[in-house]
Tab-separated table of C-alpha atoms in Angstrom:
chain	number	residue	atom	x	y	z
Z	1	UNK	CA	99.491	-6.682	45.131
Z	2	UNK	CA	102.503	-7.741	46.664
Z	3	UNK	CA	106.266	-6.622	45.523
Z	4	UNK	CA	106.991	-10.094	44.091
Z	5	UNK	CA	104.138	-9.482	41.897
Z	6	UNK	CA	104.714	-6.294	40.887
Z	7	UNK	CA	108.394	-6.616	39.942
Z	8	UNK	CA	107.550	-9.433	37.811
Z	9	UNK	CA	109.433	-8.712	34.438
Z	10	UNK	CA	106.647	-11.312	32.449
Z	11	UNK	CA	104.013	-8.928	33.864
Z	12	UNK	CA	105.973	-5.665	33.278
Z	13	UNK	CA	106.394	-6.693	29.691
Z	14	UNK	CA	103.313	-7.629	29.481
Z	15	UNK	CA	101.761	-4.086	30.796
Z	16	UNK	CA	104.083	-1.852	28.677
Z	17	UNK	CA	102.203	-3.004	25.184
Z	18	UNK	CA	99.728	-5.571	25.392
Z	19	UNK	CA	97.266	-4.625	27.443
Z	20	UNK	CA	95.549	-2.871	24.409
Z	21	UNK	CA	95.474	-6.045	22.319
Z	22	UNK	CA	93.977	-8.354	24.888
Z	23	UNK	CA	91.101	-6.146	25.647
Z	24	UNK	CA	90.227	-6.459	21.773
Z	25	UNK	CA	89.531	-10.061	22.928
Z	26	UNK	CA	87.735	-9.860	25.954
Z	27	UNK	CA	84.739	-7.792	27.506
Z	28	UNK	CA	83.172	-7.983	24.332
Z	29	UNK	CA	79.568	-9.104	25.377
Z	30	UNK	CA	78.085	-5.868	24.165
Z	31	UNK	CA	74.625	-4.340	23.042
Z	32	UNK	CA	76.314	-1.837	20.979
Z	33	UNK	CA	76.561	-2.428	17.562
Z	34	UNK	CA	80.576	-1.335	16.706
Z	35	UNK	CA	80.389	-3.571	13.186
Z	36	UNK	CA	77.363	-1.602	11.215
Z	37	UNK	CA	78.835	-1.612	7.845
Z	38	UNK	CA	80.630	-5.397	8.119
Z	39	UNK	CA	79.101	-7.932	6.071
Z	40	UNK	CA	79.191	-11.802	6.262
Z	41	UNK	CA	81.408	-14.125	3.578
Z	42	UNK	CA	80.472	-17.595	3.161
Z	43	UNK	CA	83.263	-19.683	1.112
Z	44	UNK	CA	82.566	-23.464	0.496
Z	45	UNK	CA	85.366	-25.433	2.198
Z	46	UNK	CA	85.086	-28.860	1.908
Z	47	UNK	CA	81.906	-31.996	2.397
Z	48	UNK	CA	79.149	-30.053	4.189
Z	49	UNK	CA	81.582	-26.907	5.634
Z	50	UNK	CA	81.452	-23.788	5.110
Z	51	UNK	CA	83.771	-20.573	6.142
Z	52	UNK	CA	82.016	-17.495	7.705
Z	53	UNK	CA	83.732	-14.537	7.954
Z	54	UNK	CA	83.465	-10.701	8.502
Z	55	UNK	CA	87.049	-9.136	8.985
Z	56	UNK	CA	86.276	-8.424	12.649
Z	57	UNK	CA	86.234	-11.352	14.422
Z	58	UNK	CA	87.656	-15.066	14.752
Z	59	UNK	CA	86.265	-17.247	11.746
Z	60	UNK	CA	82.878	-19.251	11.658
Z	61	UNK	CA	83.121	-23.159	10.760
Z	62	UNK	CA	79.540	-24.548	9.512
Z	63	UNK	CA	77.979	-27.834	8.911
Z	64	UNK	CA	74.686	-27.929	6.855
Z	65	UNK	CA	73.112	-31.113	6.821
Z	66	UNK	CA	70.598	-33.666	6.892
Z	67	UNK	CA	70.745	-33.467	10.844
Z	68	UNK	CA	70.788	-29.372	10.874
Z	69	UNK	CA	73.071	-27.183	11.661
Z	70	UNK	CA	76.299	-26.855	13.722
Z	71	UNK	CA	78.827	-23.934	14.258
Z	72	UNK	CA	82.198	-23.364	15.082
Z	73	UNK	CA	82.729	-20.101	17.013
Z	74	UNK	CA	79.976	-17.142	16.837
Z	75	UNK	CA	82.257	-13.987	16.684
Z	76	UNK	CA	80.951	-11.150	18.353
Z	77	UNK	CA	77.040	-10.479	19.835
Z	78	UNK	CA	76.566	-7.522	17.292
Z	79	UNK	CA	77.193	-10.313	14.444
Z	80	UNK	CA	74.855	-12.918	15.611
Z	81	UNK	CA	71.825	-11.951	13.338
Z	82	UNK	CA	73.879	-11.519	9.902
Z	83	UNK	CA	75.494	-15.069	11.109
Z	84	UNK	CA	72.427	-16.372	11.241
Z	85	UNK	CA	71.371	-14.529	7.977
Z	86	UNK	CA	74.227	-16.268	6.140
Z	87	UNK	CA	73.190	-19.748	7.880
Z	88	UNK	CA	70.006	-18.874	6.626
Z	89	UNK	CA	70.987	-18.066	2.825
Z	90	UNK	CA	73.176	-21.379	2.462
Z	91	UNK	CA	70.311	-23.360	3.315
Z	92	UNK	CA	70.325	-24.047	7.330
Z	93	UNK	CA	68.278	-22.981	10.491
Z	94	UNK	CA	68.985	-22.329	13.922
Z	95	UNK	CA	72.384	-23.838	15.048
Z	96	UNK	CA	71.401	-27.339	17.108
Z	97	UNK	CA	75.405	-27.250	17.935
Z	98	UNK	CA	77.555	-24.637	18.838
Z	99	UNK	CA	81.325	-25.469	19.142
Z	100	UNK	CA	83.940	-22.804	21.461
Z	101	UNK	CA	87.395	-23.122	20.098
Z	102	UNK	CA	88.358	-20.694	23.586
Z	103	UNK	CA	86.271	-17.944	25.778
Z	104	UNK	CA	87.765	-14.755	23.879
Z	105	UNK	CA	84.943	-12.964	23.081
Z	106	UNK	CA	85.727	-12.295	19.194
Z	107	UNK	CA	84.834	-16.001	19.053
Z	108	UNK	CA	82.255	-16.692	21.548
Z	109	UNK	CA	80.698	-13.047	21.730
Z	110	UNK	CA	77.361	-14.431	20.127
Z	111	UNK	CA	77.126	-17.249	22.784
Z	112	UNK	CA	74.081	-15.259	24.382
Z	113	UNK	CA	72.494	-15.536	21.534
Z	114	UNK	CA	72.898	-18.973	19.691
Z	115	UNK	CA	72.996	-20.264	23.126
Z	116	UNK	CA	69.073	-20.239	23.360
Z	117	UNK	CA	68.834	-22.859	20.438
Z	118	UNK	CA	71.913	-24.790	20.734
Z	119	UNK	CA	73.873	-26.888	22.872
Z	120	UNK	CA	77.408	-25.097	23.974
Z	121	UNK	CA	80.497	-27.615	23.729
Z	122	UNK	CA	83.922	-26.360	24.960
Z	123	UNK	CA	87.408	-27.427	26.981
Z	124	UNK	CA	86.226	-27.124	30.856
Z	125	UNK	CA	88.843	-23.998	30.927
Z	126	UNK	CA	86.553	-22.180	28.776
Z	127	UNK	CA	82.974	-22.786	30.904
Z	128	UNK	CA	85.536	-21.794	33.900
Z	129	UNK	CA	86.688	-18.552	32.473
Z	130	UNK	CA	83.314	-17.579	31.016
Z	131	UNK	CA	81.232	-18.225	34.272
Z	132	UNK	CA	84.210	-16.486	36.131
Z	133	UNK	CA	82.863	-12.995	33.993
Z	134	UNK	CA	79.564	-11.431	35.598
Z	135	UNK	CA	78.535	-9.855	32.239
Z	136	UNK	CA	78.566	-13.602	30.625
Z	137	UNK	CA	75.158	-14.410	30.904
Z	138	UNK	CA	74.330	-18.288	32.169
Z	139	UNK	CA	72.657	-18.853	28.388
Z	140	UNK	CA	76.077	-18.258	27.433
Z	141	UNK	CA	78.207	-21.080	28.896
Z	142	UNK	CA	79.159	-24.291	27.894
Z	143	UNK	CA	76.941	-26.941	28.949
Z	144	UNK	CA	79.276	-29.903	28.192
Z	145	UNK	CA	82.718	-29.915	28.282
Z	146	UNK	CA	85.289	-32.272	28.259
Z	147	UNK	CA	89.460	-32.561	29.334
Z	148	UNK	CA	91.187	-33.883	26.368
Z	149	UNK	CA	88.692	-35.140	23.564
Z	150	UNK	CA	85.233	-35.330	22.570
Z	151	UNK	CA	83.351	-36.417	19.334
Z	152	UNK	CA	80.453	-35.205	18.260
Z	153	UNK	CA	78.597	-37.305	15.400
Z	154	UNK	CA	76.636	-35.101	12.993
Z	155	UNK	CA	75.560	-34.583	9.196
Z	156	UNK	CA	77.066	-37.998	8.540
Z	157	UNK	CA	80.798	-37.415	10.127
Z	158	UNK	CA	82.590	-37.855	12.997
Z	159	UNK	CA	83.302	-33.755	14.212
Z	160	UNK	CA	86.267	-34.590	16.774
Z	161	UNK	CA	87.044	-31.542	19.514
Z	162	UNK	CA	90.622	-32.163	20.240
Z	163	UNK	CA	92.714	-30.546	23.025
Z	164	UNK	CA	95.338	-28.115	22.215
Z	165	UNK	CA	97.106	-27.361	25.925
Z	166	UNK	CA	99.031	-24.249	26.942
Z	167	UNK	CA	99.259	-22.675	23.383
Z	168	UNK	CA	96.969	-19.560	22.725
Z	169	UNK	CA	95.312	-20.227	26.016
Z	170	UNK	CA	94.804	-23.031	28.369
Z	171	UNK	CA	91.917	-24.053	26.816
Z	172	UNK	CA	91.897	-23.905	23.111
Z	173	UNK	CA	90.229	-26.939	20.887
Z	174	UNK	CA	90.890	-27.696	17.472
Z	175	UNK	CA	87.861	-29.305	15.395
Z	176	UNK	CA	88.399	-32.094	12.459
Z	177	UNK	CA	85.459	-32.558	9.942
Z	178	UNK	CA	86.638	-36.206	9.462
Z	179	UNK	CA	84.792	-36.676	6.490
Z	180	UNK	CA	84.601	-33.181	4.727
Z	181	UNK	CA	88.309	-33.157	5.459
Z	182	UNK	CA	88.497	-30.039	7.438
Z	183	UNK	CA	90.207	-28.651	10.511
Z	184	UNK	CA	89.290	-25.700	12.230
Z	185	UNK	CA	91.947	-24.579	14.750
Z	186	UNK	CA	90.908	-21.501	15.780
Z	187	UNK	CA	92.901	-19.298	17.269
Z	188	UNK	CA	96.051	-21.784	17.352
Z	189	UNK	CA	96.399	-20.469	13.661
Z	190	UNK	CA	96.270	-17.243	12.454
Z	191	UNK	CA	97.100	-17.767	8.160
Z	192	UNK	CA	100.281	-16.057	7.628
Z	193	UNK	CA	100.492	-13.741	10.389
Z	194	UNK	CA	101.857	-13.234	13.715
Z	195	UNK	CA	99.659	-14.798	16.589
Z	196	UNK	CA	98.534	-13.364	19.376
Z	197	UNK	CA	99.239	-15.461	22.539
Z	198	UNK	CA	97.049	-14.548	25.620
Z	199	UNK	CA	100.416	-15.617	28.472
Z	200	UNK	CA	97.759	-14.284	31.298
Z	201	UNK	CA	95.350	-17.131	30.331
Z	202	UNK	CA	97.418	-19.853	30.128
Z	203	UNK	CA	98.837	-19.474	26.994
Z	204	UNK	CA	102.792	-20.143	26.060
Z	205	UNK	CA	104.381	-19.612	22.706
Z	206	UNK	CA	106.495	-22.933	22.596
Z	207	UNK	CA	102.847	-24.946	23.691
Z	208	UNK	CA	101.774	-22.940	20.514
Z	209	UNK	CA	104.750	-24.691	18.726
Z	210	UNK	CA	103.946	-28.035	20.118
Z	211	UNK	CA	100.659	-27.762	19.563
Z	212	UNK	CA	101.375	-27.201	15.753
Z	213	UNK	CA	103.723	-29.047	14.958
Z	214	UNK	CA	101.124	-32.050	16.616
Z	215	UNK	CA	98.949	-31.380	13.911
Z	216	UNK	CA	101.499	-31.645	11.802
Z	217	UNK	CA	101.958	-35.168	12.105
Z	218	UNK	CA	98.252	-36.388	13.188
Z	219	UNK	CA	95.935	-34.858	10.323
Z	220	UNK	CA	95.806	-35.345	6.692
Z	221	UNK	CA	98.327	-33.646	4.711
Z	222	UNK	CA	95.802	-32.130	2.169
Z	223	UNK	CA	93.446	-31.041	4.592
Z	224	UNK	CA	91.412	-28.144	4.614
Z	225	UNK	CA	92.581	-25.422	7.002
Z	226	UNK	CA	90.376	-22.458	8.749
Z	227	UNK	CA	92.061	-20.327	10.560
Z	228	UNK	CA	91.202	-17.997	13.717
Z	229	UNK	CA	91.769	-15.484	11.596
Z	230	UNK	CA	92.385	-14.926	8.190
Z	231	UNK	CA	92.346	-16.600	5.018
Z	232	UNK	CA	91.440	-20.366	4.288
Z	233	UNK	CA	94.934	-22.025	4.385
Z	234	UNK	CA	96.323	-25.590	3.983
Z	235	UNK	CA	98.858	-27.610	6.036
Z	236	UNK	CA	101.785	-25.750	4.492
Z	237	UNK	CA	100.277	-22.503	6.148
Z	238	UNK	CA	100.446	-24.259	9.191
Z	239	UNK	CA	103.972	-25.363	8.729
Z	240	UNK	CA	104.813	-21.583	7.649
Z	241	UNK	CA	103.483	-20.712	11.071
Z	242	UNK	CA	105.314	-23.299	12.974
Z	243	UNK	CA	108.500	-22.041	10.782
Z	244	UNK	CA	108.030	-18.288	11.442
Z	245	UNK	CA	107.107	-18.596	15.190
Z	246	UNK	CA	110.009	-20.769	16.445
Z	247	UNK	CA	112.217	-18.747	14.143
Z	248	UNK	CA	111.484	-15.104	15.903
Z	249	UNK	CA	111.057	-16.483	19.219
Z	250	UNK	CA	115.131	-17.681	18.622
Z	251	UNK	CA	116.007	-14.689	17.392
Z	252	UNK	CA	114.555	-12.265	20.234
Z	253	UNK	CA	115.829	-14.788	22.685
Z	254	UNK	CA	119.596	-14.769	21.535
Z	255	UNK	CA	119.053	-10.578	21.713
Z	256	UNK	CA	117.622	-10.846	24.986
Z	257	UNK	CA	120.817	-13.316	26.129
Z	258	UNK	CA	123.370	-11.238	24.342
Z	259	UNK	CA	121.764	-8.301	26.692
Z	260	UNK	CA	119.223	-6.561	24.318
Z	261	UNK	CA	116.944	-4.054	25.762
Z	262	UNK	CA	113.089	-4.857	24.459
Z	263	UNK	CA	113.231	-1.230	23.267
Z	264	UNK	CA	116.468	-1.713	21.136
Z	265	UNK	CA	115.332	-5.516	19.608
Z	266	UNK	CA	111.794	-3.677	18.372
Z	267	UNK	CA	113.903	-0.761	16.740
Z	268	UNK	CA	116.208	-3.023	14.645
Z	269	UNK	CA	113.348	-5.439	13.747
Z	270	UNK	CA	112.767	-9.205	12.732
Z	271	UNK	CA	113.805	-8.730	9.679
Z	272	UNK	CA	112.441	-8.155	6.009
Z	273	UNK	CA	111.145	-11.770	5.604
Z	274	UNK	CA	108.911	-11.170	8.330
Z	275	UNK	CA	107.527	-7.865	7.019
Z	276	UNK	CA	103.953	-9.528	5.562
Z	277	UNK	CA	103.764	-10.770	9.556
Z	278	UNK	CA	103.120	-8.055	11.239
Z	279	UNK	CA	99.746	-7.470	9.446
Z	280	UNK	CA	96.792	-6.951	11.970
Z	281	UNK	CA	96.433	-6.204	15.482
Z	282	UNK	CA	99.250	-8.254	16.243
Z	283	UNK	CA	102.436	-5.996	14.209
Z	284	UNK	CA	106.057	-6.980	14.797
Z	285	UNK	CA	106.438	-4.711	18.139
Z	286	UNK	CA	103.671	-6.682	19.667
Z	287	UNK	CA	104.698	-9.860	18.692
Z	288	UNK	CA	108.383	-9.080	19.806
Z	289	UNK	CA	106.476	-8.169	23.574
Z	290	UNK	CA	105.044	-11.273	23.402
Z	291	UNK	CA	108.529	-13.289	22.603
Z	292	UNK	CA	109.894	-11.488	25.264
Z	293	UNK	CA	107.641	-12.263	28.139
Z	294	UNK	CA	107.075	-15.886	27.179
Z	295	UNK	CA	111.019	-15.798	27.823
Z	296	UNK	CA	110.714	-14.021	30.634
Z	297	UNK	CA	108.367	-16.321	32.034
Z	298	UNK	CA	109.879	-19.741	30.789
Z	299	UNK	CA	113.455	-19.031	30.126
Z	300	UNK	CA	114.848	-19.330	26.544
């Protein structure tokens, strides 16, 4: 590694306090079973979709229909056979499509599996990270992939894979159920928390804003919202998020200008309103790491 490199204040940031939280999203192609006492939730969200989650990893979008079954995300390998369970209890079969919202294992961890039966759709960055990682199996990957959109045409709606560019990573999709009225926008939402955004994949927190506040103004206004993770949310949730994230990253970027040390902006906080935030892996002193090395790396 060469001194440049090293002395890199976006990488030193990055190494003091999130190196923990990004291995909770990668590396995750396991045999061991880490989840034995999580169960599946299924909650009806709109037409033919359906909301699978477990409290571990990112949420499951589902299509039951007339032409089968098609998924959004597959959490992690460990999960795959309750997944399937729940598939199996609201009426479906083996998944004929299986949509990536982004390669972080929490959502794709069950690609080995459902990979076998279905085809893989994803943003090329995701087959290219994937297939970069020995211990991803070939079953695993994406076997169509597209740049900027794609539509897939199932259970009697258009399913439309759209683009989301330099936000959680460089190659995050969000997924409209045109019909059912549903968007699933993986991990370009967390409901009413802070976000974790992987900067060593691509990812930037004002994309993240962009990318938000373009759904915003291209999607229904009473559409149905699923989250990467969390609870089933609405397009105000996603305008909370866009509120709360450009908010903080101001505020830690006026302490870093005003010559803040990371150490001192962490001890005096965010502030109360921001308390219910920091819930999950992502608390306020991670999120405030986060700010800070996006601003290291971009400016403010």
């Amino acid at each position: 590694m060469n001194q440049a490199h090293r002395n890199n204040p976006a990488r030193r940031l990055l190494q003091t306090g999130l190196l923990a939280v990004s291995a909770a999203t990668t590396g995750a192609f396991a045999v061991e079973d880490p989840f034995s006492g999580l169960e599946v939730t299924s909650v009806h969200v709109g037409g033919s979709v359906h909301m699978l989650t477990t409290g571990a990893g990112g949420n499951v979008g589902v299509t039951i229909g007339e032409d089968g079954v098609l998924i959004v995300d597959d959490q992690f390998l460990p999960l795959a056979e309750r997944i399937q369970n729940a598939i199996d209890e609201l009426g479906g079969g083996r998944p004929k499509f299986l949509l990536n919202t982004h390669y972080h294992a929490d959502h794709v961890g069950g690609n080995p599996h459902f990979g076998q039966a279905a085809t893989i759709i994803a943003h090329s960055n995701v087959r290219t990270r994937l297939a970069a990682d020995e211990d991803v199996p070939p079953v695993a990957l994406p076997v169509v992939t597209f740049d900027e959109a794609l539509s897939v045409h199932f259970n009697g709606e258009e399913v439309a894979l759209l683009h989301l560019p330099a936000g959680h990573t460089d190659g995050d999709s969000a997924v409209w159920f045109k019909s059912s009225n549903v968007l699933h926008l993986g991990d370009q939402l967390f409901s009413d928390r802070f976000p974790f955004i992987d900067l060593m994949a691509g990812g930037t927190v004002q994309g993240y804003i962009a990318n938000l506040e373009a759904v915003l103004e291209s999607v229904p206004a009473d559409v149905k919202v699923i989250p990467g993770h969390g609870s089933l949310t609405d397009m105000d949730g996603v305008r909370r998020a866009t509120t709360v994230i450009r908010a903080t990253r101001e505020a830690v970027a006026r302490a870093l200008a005003e010559g803040m040390e990371i150490d001192a902006i962490i001890e005096a906080g965010l502030g109360d309103e921001y308390a219910e935030w920091g819930r999950g892996f992502i608390n306020e002193q991670n999120w405030i790491r986060i700010l800070a090395a996006d601003i290291a790396q971009r400016g403010s």
